[in-house]
Amino acid sequence: MIQFNLLPDVKIEYLRARRLKKTVILVSAAIAGASFALFVLLFLTVNVFQKQHMNNLNKDIKSATQELQSIEDLDRILTVQNQLNKLTELHENKPVASRLKSFLPQITPQQVSYASIKVDFELQTISFVGSADSIKTINQFVDTLKFTTFSGAEAVEDENAFNSVVLTAFGKDDKGSSYTIDLKFNPAIFSSNSETTLIVPNIITTRSATERPGEGILTPL
């Protein structure tokens, strides 16, 4: 069977153009509808739903605030609670003052005695007041303090245990020599976070050295 196309080419192009136009219009209408729906959704979210949510949150905050304010002595309760929360931190950071008892035999010459020892852990200072057999022994004691280092988890290599060691006063009489030595100590030697070992220079013979053998590296009891 033979068919003949009796429509001219112009008519065919016209029909194709109409069909394409309808398709474009339908697609454009669908996109426009979707865009409008998205716009409406965003508008409702920002201007209706979000505002409503914020209002609800403000009401909850206001209600919770009023409830807290109605508690009697709230400020005192919060103050006590804050202090209790800091107790653990304060306990962990407090110095181990008992180490001084084991440090003294390591740094003190046999010929040196103490009349008083004042320690200020807040200012990190120690003041030694006492007597010795001679000024030479006192000077050796000062040098020992100046060059004593320490080891431990918080120690830096060759870090001094004591700083700003000063012989602030001394005297001499028939019974011997008296002294006052002021210094600043490294807080790490009293830290509760790690054990500390003093490394005492071999300048003088200390009580600790006479009680046990060693090369100047002494471990606290």
mmCIF file of C-alpha atoms in Angstrom:
data_model
loop_
_atom_site.group_PDB
_atom_site.id
_atom_site.type_symbol
_atom_site.label_atom_id
_atom_site.label_comp_id
_atom_site.label_asym_id
_atom_site.label_seq_id
_atom_site.Cartn_x
_atom_site.Cartn_y
_atom_site.Cartn_z
ATOM 1 C CA MET A 1 0.000 0.000 0.000
ATOM 2 C CA ILE A 2 1.413 3.389 -0.951
ATOM 3 C CA GLN A 3 0.765 6.543 1.175
ATOM 4 C CA PHE A 4 1.299 10.069 0.046
ATOM 5 C CA ASN A 5 2.028 12.962 2.343
ATOM 6 C CA LEU A 6 -0.242 15.704 1.045
ATOM 7 C CA LEU A 7 0.751 18.283 3.758
ATOM 8 C CA PRO A 8 3.275 20.792 2.605
ATOM 9 C CA ASP A 9 6.578 21.090 4.529
ATOM 10 C CA VAL A 10 5.535 24.422 6.025
ATOM 11 C CA LYS A 11 2.452 22.867 7.576
ATOM 12 C CA ILE A 12 4.505 20.048 9.059
ATOM 13 C CA GLU A 13 6.967 22.475 10.676
ATOM 14 C CA TYR A 14 4.058 24.480 12.047
ATOM 15 C CA LEU A 15 2.549 21.418 13.739
ATOM 16 C CA ARG A 16 5.910 20.477 15.222
ATOM 17 C CA ALA A 17 6.333 23.982 16.572
ATOM 18 C CA ARG A 18 2.855 23.863 18.195
ATOM 19 C CA ARG A 19 3.633 20.573 19.878
ATOM 20 C CA LEU A 20 7.004 21.926 21.145
ATOM 21 C CA LYS A 21 5.301 25.073 22.394
ATOM 22 C CA LYS A 22 2.766 23.052 24.374
ATOM 23 C CA THR A 23 5.549 20.950 25.858
ATOM 24 C CA VAL A 24 7.543 24.022 26.884
ATOM 25 C CA ILE A 25 4.457 25.643 28.396
ATOM 26 C CA LEU A 26 3.626 22.520 30.394
ATOM 27 C CA VAL A 27 7.207 22.148 31.669
ATOM 28 C CA SER A 28 7.426 25.840 32.534
ATOM 29 C CA ALA A 29 4.092 25.695 34.358
ATOM 30 C CA ALA A 30 5.274 22.686 36.338
ATOM 31 C CA ILE A 31 8.546 24.413 37.308
ATOM 32 C CA ALA A 32 6.687 27.614 38.199
ATOM 33 C CA GLY A 33 4.248 25.652 40.349
ATOM 34 C CA ALA A 34 7.041 23.855 42.137
ATOM 35 C CA SER A 35 8.909 27.121 42.712
ATOM 36 C CA PHE A 36 5.802 28.768 44.082
ATOM 37 C CA ALA A 37 5.156 25.844 46.402
ATOM 38 C CA LEU A 38 8.754 26.002 47.658
ATOM 39 C CA PHE A 39 8.438 29.745 48.188
ATOM 40 C CA VAL A 40 5.249 29.290 50.186
ATOM 41 C CA LEU A 41 6.885 26.549 52.292
ATOM 42 C CA LEU A 42 9.933 28.725 53.066
ATOM 43 C CA PHE A 43 7.723 31.698 53.832
ATOM 44 C CA LEU A 44 5.644 29.659 56.269
ATOM 45 C CA THR A 45 8.771 28.190 57.864
ATOM 46 C CA VAL A 46 10.425 31.567 58.475
ATOM 47 C CA ASN A 47 7.401 33.674 59.323
ATOM 48 C CA VAL A 48 5.070 31.177 60.956
ATOM 49 C CA PHE A 49 6.652 27.945 62.148
ATOM 50 C CA GLN A 50 9.997 29.447 63.270
ATOM 51 C CA LYS A 51 8.318 32.358 65.046
ATOM 52 C CA GLN A 52 5.971 29.966 66.781
ATOM 53 C CA HIS A 53 8.920 27.805 67.843
ATOM 54 C CA MET A 54 10.789 30.863 69.176
ATOM 55 C CA ASN A 55 7.717 31.966 71.088
ATOM 56 C CA ASN A 56 7.415 28.522 72.649
ATOM 57 C CA LEU A 57 11.094 28.574 73.635
ATOM 58 C CA ASN A 58 10.736 32.034 75.167
ATOM 59 C CA LYS A 59 7.750 30.840 77.166
ATOM 60 C CA ASP A 60 9.708 27.811 78.389
ATOM 61 C CA ILE A 61 12.671 30.009 79.363
ATOM 62 C CA LYS A 62 10.427 32.454 81.175
ATOM 63 C CA SER A 63 8.671 29.643 82.999
ATOM 64 C CA ALA A 64 11.985 28.004 84.009
ATOM 65 C CA THR A 65 13.379 31.366 85.148
ATOM 66 C CA GLN A 66 10.369 32.029 87.325
ATOM 67 C CA GLU A 67 10.638 28.541 88.783
ATOM 68 C CA LEU A 68 14.315 29.065 89.648
ATOM 69 C CA GLN A 69 13.671 32.510 91.097
ATOM 70 C CA SER A 70 11.017 31.054 93.350
ATOM 71 C CA ILE A 71 13.632 28.813 95.049
ATOM 72 C CA GLU A 72 14.620 30.277 98.391
ATOM 73 C CA ASP A 73 18.336 31.159 98.870
ATOM 74 C CA LEU A 74 19.157 30.195 95.285
ATOM 75 C CA ASP A 75 22.295 32.359 95.208
ATOM 76 C CA ARG A 76 23.710 30.633 98.281
ATOM 77 C CA ILE A 77 22.930 27.210 96.841
ATOM 78 C CA LEU A 78 24.725 28.038 93.588
ATOM 79 C CA THR A 79 27.696 29.488 95.450
ATOM 80 C CA VAL A 80 28.077 26.356 97.563
ATOM 81 C CA GLN A 81 27.665 24.160 94.489
ATOM 82 C CA ASN A 82 30.416 26.036 92.641
ATOM 83 C CA GLN A 83 32.716 25.694 95.624
ATOM 84 C CA LEU A 84 32.022 21.972 95.856
ATOM 85 C CA ASN A 85 32.813 21.561 92.164
ATOM 86 C CA LYS A 86 36.221 23.162 92.735
ATOM 87 C CA LEU A 87 37.137 20.963 95.710
ATOM 88 C CA THR A 88 38.457 18.150 93.520
ATOM 89 C CA GLU A 89 40.570 20.552 91.463
ATOM 90 C CA LEU A 90 41.933 22.226 94.579
ATOM 91 C CA HIS A 91 42.737 18.865 96.143
ATOM 92 C CA GLU A 92 44.614 17.698 93.036
ATOM 93 C CA ASN A 93 46.604 20.934 92.805
ATOM 94 C CA LYS A 94 47.546 21.275 96.460
ATOM 95 C CA PRO A 95 51.284 20.906 97.160
ATOM 96 C CA VAL A 96 52.678 17.828 98.901
ATOM 97 C CA ALA A 97 54.146 19.684 101.874
ATOM 98 C CA SER A 98 55.319 16.467 103.520
ATOM 99 C CA ARG A 99 58.088 16.151 100.911
ATOM 100 C CA LEU A 100 60.008 18.920 102.648
ATOM 101 C CA LYS A 101 60.758 16.487 105.485
ATOM 102 C CA SER A 102 62.541 14.142 103.054
ATOM 103 C CA PHE A 103 64.213 16.951 101.095
ATOM 104 C CA LEU A 104 65.945 18.540 104.085
ATOM 105 C CA PRO A 105 68.369 15.672 104.884
ATOM 106 C CA GLN A 106 69.465 15.644 101.236
ATOM 107 C CA ILE A 107 70.452 19.327 101.081
ATOM 108 C CA THR A 108 71.549 20.011 104.670
ATOM 109 C CA PRO A 109 75.219 19.625 105.729
ATOM 110 C CA GLN A 110 75.993 17.813 108.949
ATOM 111 C CA GLN A 111 77.376 21.012 110.467
ATOM 112 C CA VAL A 112 74.190 23.019 109.739
ATOM 113 C CA SER A 113 71.209 23.222 112.076
ATOM 114 C CA TYR A 114 67.883 25.010 111.784
ATOM 115 C CA ALA A 115 66.266 27.379 114.245
ATOM 116 C CA SER A 116 63.228 27.941 112.011
ATOM 117 C CA ILE A 117 61.969 27.114 108.531
ATOM 118 C CA LYS A 118 59.210 29.233 107.000
ATOM 119 C CA VAL A 119 57.509 27.960 103.841
ATOM 120 C CA ASP A 120 54.980 29.979 101.826
ATOM 121 C CA PHE A 121 53.400 27.776 99.160
ATOM 122 C CA GLU A 122 51.416 30.679 97.745
ATOM 123 C CA LEU A 123 54.497 32.841 97.150
ATOM 124 C CA GLN A 124 56.659 29.738 96.581
ATOM 125 C CA THR A 125 59.328 30.863 99.041
ATOM 126 C CA ILE A 126 61.350 29.250 101.844
ATOM 127 C CA SER A 127 63.309 31.015 104.570
ATOM 128 C CA PHE A 128 65.941 29.067 106.500
ATOM 129 C CA VAL A 129 67.242 30.463 109.800
ATOM 130 C CA GLY A 130 69.870 28.589 111.791
ATOM 131 C CA SER A 131 73.542 28.140 112.600
ATOM 132 C CA ALA A 132 76.627 26.323 111.350
ATOM 133 C CA ASP A 133 80.224 25.693 112.389
ATOM 134 C CA SER A 134 81.630 28.281 109.954
ATOM 135 C CA ILE A 135 80.854 30.827 107.256
ATOM 136 C CA LYS A 136 82.513 28.467 104.749
ATOM 137 C CA THR A 137 79.937 25.759 105.486
ATOM 138 C CA ILE A 138 77.113 28.271 105.103
ATOM 139 C CA ASN A 139 78.470 29.379 101.701
ATOM 140 C CA GLN A 140 78.736 25.736 100.624
ATOM 141 C CA PHE A 141 75.139 25.242 101.762
ATOM 142 C CA VAL A 142 74.048 28.225 99.628
ATOM 143 C CA ASP A 143 75.901 26.846 96.596
ATOM 144 C CA THR A 144 74.312 23.449 97.093
ATOM 145 C CA LEU A 145 70.852 25.014 97.055
ATOM 146 C CA LYS A 146 71.691 27.044 93.931
ATOM 147 C CA PHE A 147 72.848 24.045 91.903
ATOM 148 C CA THR A 148 70.370 21.391 93.084
ATOM 149 C CA THR A 149 68.186 20.157 90.224
ATOM 150 C CA PHE A 150 65.392 17.610 90.181
ATOM 151 C CA SER A 151 63.829 14.928 88.035
ATOM 152 C CA GLY A 152 60.222 13.866 87.612
ATOM 153 C CA ALA A 153 57.308 13.934 85.197
ATOM 154 C CA GLU A 154 57.086 17.739 85.370
ATOM 155 C CA ALA A 155 60.827 18.405 85.335
ATOM 156 C CA VAL A 156 62.771 19.972 82.491
ATOM 157 C CA GLU A 157 66.334 18.744 82.002
ATOM 158 C CA ASP A 158 68.765 20.535 84.360
ATOM 159 C CA GLU A 159 65.943 22.614 85.853
ATOM 160 C CA ASN A 160 66.813 24.073 89.243
ATOM 161 C CA ALA A 161 64.829 23.019 92.283
ATOM 162 C CA PHE A 162 65.565 26.343 94.008
ATOM 163 C CA ASN A 163 65.976 29.827 92.538
ATOM 164 C CA SER A 164 66.936 33.279 93.778
ATOM 165 C CA VAL A 165 68.931 31.756 96.643
ATOM 166 C CA VAL A 166 70.211 34.644 98.774
ATOM 167 C CA LEU A 167 72.207 34.686 102.026
ATOM 168 C CA THR A 168 70.274 37.619 103.451
ATOM 169 C CA ALA A 169 71.966 37.671 106.888
ATOM 170 C CA PHE A 170 74.880 36.025 108.682
ATOM 171 C CA GLY A 171 76.891 36.479 111.841
ATOM 172 C CA LYS A 172 79.739 34.940 113.810
ATOM 173 C CA ASP A 173 80.430 34.480 117.508
ATOM 174 C CA ASP A 174 82.300 32.135 119.812
ATOM 175 C CA LYS A 175 79.728 29.375 119.329
ATOM 176 C CA GLY A 176 79.806 29.428 115.513
ATOM 177 C CA SER A 177 78.070 31.228 112.653
ATOM 178 C CA SER A 178 74.433 32.095 112.161
ATOM 179 C CA TYR A 179 72.599 32.552 108.863
ATOM 180 C CA THR A 180 69.341 33.468 107.162
ATOM 181 C CA ILE A 181 68.809 32.084 103.669
ATOM 182 C CA ASP A 182 65.828 33.106 101.513
ATOM 183 C CA LEU A 183 64.937 31.381 98.258
ATOM 184 C CA LYS A 184 62.156 30.601 95.802
ATOM 185 C CA PHE A 185 61.393 26.954 95.102
ATOM 186 C CA ASN A 186 60.170 25.382 91.888
ATOM 187 C CA PRO A 187 56.510 24.422 92.562
ATOM 188 C CA ALA A 188 56.967 21.229 90.562
ATOM 189 C CA ILE A 189 59.026 19.664 93.383
ATOM 190 C CA PHE A 190 55.919 19.697 95.591
ATOM 191 C CA SER A 191 53.438 18.785 92.840
ATOM 192 C CA SER A 192 51.046 15.946 93.586
ATOM 193 C CA ASN A 193 50.959 14.962 89.903
ATOM 194 C CA SER A 194 54.297 13.143 90.009
ATOM 195 C CA GLU A 195 57.078 11.943 92.257
ATOM 196 C CA THR A 196 60.168 14.152 92.528
ATOM 197 C CA THR A 197 63.825 13.210 92.958
ATOM 198 C CA LEU A 198 66.359 15.844 93.990
ATOM 199 C CA ILE A 199 69.735 15.768 92.252
ATOM 200 C CA VAL A 200 72.156 17.303 94.734
ATOM 201 C CA PRO A 201 75.604 18.515 93.541
ATOM 202 C CA ASN A 202 78.672 16.929 95.157
ATOM 203 C CA ILE A 203 79.719 20.100 96.990
ATOM 204 C CA ILE A 204 79.232 19.133 100.618
ATOM 205 C CA THR A 205 78.468 16.008 102.576
ATOM 206 C CA THR A 206 74.853 16.052 103.652
ATOM 207 C CA ARG A 207 73.168 13.998 106.341
ATOM 208 C CA SER A 208 71.452 11.945 103.668
ATOM 209 C CA ALA A 209 74.754 11.129 101.968
ATOM 210 C CA THR A 210 76.330 9.903 105.197
ATOM 211 C CA GLU A 211 73.438 7.553 105.849
ATOM 212 C CA ARG A 212 73.596 5.748 102.496
ATOM 213 C CA PRO A 213 75.990 5.455 99.516
ATOM 214 C CA GLY A 214 75.447 7.452 96.352
ATOM 215 C CA GLU A 215 76.872 9.812 93.769
ATOM 216 C CA GLY A 216 74.768 12.814 94.694
ATOM 217 C CA ILE A 217 71.482 11.571 93.175
ATOM 218 C CA LEU A 218 69.200 11.019 96.113
ATOM 219 C CA THR A 219 65.658 9.687 96.120
ATOM 220 C CA PRO A 220 63.182 11.098 98.682
ATOM 221 C CA LEU A 221 61.895 8.712 101.298
#
